[in-house]
Coordinates of C-alpha atoms in Angstrom, one line a residue:
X1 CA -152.2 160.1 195.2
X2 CA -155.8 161.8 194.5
X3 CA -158.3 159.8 193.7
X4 CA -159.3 161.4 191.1
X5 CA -155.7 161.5 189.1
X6 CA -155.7 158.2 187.2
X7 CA -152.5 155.7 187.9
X8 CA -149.6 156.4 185.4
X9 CA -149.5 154.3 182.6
X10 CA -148.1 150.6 182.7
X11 CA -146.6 149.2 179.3
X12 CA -149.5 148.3 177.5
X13 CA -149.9 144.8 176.9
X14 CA -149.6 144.7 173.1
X15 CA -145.6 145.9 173.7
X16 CA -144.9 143.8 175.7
X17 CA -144.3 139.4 176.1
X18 CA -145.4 137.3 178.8
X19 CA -142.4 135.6 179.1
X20 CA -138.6 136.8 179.4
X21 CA -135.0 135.4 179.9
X22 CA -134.1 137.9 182.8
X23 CA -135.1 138.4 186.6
X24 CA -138.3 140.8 186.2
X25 CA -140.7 140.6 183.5
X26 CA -141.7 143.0 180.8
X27 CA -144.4 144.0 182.8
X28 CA -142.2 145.5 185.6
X29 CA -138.8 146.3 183.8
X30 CA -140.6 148.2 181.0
X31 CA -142.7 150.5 183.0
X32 CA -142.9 154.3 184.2
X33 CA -142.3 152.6 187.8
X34 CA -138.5 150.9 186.6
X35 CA -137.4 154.2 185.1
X36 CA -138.3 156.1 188.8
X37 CA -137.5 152.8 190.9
X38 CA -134.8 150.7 189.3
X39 CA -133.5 147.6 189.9
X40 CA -130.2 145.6 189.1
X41 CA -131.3 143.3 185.5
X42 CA -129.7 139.7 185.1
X43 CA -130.2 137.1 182.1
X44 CA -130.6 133.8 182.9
X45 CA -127.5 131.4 183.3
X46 CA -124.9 134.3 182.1
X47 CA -123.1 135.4 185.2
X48 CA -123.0 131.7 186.3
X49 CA -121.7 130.5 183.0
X50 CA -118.9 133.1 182.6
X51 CA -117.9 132.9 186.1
X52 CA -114.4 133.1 185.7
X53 CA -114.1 136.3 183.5
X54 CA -115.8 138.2 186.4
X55 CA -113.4 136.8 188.8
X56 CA -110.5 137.9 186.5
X57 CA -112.2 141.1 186.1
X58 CA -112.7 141.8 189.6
X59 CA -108.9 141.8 189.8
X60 CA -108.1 144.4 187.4
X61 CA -107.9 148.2 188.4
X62 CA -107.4 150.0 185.2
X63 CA -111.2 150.0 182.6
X64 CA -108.7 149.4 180.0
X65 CA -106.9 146.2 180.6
X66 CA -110.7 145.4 181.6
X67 CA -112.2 145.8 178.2
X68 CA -108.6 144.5 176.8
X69 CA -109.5 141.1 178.8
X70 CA -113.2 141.1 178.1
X71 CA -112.5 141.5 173.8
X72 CA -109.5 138.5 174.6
X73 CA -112.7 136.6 176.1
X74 CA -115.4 137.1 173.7
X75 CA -112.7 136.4 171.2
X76 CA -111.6 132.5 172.6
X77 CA -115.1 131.8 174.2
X78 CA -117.1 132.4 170.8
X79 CA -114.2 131.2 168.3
X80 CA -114.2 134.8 166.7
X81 CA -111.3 134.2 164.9
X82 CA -111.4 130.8 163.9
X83 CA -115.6 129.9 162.5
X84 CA -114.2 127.2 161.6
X85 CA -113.6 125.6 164.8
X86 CA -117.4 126.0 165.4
X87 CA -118.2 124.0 162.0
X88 CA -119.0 127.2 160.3
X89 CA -117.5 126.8 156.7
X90 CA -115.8 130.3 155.8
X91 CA -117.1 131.4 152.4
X92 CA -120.4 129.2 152.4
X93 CA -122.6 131.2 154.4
X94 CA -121.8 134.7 152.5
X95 CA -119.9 136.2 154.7
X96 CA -122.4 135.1 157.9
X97 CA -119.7 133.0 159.3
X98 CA -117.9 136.5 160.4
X99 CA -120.5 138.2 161.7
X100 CA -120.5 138.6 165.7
X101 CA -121.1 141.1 168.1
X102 CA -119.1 144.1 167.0
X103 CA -120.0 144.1 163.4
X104 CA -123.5 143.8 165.0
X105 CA -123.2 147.3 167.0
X106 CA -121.3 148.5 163.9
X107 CA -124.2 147.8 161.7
X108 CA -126.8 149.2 164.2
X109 CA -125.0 153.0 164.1
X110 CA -125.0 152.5 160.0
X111 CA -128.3 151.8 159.7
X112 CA -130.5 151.7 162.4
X113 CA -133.4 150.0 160.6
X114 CA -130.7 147.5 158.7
X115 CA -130.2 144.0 159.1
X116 CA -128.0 144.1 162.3
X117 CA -130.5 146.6 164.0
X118 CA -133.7 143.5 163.5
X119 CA -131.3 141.3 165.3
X120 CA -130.3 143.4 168.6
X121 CA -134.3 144.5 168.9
X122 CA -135.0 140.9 168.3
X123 CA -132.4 140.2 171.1
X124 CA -134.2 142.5 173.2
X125 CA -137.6 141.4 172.4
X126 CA -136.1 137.4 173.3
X127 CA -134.1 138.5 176.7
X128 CA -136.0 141.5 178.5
X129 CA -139.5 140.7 176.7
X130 CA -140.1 143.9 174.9
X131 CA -141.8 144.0 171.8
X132 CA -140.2 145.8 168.6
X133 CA -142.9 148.9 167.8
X134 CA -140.7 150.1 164.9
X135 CA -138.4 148.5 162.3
X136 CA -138.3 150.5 159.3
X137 CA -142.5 150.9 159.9
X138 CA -144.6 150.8 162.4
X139 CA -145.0 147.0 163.8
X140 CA -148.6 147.3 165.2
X141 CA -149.2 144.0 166.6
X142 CA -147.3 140.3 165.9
X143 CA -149.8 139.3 163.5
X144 CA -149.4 142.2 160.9
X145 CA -147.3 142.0 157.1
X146 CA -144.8 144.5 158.7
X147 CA -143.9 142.6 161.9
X148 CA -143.3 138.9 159.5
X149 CA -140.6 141.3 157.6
X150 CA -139.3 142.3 160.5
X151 CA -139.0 138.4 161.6
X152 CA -137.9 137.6 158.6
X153 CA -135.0 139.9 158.4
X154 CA -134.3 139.3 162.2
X155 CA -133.9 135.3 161.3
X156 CA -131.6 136.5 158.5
X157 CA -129.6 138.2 160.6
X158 CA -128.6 135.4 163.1
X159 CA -128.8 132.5 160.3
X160 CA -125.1 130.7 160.5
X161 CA -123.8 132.8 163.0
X162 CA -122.0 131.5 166.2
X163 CA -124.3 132.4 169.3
X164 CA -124.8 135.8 168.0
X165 CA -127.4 136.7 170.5
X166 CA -125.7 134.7 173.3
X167 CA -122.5 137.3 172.9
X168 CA -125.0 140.0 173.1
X169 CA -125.7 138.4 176.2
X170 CA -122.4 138.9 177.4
X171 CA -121.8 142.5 176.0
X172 CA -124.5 143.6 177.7
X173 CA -123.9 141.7 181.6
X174 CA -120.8 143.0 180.9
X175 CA -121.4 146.5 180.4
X176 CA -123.9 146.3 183.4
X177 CA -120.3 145.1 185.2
X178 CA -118.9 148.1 184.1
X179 CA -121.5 150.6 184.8
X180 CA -121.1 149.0 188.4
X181 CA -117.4 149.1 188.7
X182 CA -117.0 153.0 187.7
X183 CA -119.7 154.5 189.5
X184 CA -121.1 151.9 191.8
X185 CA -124.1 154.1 193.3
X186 CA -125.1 155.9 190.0
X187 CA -129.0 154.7 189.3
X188 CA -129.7 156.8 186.2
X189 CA -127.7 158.8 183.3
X190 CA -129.3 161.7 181.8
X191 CA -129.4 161.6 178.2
X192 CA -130.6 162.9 174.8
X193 CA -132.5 162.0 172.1
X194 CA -133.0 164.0 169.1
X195 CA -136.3 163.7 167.3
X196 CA -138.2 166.0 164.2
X197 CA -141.8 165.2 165.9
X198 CA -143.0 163.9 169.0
X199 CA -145.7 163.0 166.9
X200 CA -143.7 160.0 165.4
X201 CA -144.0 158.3 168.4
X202 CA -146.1 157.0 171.0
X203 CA -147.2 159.0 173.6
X204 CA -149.2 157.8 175.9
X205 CA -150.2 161.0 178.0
X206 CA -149.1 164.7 178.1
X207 CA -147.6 166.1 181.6
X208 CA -147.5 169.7 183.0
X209 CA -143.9 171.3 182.1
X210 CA -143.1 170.0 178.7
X211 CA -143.1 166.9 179.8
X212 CA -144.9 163.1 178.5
X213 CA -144.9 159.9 179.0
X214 CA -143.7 158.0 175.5
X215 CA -143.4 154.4 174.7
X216 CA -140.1 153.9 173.1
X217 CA -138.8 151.3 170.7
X218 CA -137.4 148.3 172.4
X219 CA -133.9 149.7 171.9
X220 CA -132.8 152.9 170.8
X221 CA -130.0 155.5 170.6
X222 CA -129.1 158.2 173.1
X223 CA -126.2 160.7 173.4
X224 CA -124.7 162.1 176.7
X225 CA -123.9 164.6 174.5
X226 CA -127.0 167.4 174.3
X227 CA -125.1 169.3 171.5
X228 CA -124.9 165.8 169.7
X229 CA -128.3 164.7 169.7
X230 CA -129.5 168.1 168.3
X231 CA -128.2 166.9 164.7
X232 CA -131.0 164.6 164.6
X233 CA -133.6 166.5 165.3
X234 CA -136.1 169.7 165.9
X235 CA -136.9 168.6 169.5
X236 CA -134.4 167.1 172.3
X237 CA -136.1 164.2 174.6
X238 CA -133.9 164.7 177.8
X239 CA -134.3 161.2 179.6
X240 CA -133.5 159.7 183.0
X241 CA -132.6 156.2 181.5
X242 CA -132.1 153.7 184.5
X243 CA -128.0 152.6 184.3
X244 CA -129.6 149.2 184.1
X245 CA -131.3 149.5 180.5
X246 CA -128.0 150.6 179.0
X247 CA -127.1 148.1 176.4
X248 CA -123.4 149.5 175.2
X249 CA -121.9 153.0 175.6
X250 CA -119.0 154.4 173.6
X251 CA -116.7 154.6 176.1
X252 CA -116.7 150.9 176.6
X253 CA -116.1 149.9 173.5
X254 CA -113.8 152.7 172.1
X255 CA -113.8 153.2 168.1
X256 CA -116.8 150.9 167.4
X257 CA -119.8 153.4 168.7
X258 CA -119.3 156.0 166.7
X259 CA -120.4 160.2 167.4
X260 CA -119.9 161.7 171.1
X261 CA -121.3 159.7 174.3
X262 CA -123.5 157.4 172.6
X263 CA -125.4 154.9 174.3
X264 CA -127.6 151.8 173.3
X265 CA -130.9 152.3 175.4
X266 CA -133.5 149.3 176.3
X267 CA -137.4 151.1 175.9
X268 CA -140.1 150.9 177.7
X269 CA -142.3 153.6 179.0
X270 CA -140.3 156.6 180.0
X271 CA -141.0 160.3 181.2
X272 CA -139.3 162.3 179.1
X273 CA -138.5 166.1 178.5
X274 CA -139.5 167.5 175.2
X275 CA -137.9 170.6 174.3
X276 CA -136.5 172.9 171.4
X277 CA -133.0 172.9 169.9

């Protein structure tokens, strides 16, 4: 590199904590360096506590009876369809008592700003370390009015639930387990992001080619679809997103993402291709 042409930029310190529940902290899994450079992500304790769905996974061919399996799991493990074998009264809690993991990813594609939405970036801020930039305003820094809503509603959200963020856990090692089994040396998906201004959102420097470099929210929505993503927008963000920041995809999950190849993105700091419809 010339000396004269300045490093590219980390993630800035004010998106990011100094503490995480996964292998590599924010530091290194939310910068410019982890979208070219990736590396496999693990949270704490879950592939040793589930050991014996992976085991049963491992022995199934078809991503069907996988996903099948996995839903029977989540299911038994979290007492989905029984709260009350968790000590969670039905009817007390206004309707909390049901909410779990799928109602949570359901929520999120209603209303991306909603209720469910504060508790998967709040899941993301607590896991991989990022900070939420944007929940229905602009969170400028953990002290401000906006960011205690955003806590507030995020508490809400996970208030007489059973482990709701610990099944996110899962959702997410599993579709990392996925990713793996179906295309085991795929690094990076290209996908879109639909936007009416660059403007809205933080860009950290401009590159040669219609390019940037863009701090993203903590957790956002991309289509593999380019056709799909320009119903959102003026402009079209094409992104490299490393496979390992995928949250969900449709496919995995049939009939509960809803639109064409949508995916559930981790953020960071990402290069990204800014073009017209």
């Amino acid at each position: 590199m010339d000396n004269d042409t300045p490093p590219p930029p980390s993630l800035p310190a004010t998106a990011r904590l100094p503490i995480n529940r996964c292998n590599l902290p924010a530091v290194i899994l939310g910068s410019l360096t982890f979208q070219d450079h990736p590396a496999p992500l693990e949270l704490d304790g879950v592939r040793a506590l589930h050991g014996d769905l992976w085991r049963h996974l491992d022995g199934l061919e078809e991503p069907a009876v996988r996903i099948h399996d996995f839903m029977a799991y989540m299911r038994g493990h979290f007492c989905l369809d029984d709260p009350a074998a968790c000590g969670l009264a039905e009817g007390e809690t206004g309707g909390r008592e049901r909410a779990d993991y799928l109602r949570t990813l359901r929520g999120w594609w209603f209303n991306p700003d909603g209720r469910e939405a504060a508790v998967l970036k709040g899941w993301v801020e607590s896991r991989f370390g990022l900070i939420t930039r944007f929940h229905r305003e602009p969170l400028p820094d953990a002290e401000s009015l906006a960011y205690g809503r955003f806590m507030q509603e995020r508490a809400g959200g996970v208030y007489n639930t059973n482990a709701l963020e610990s099944q996110l856990d899962l959702l997410y090692s599993y579709t990392q387990y996925e990713l793996r089994r179906r295309a085991p040396e795929r690094t990076h998906l290209t996908l879109y992001r639909g936007v009416n201004r660059l403007a809205d959102h933080e860009v950290l420097a401009r590159l040669p080619g219609g390019q940037a470099l863009v701090l993203l929210n903590n957790v956002n929505a991309f289509s593999a679809v380019r056709e799909r993503a320009d119903e959102f927008g003026d402009y079209i963000l094409t992104v490299k997103v490393p496979t390992a920041k995928v949250c969900c995809f449709q496919d995995l999950l049939p009939g509960v993402l809803q639109g064409e190849g949508e995916h559930l993105v981790i953020g960071g700091v990402y290069r990204v291709k800014v073009s017209l419809m």
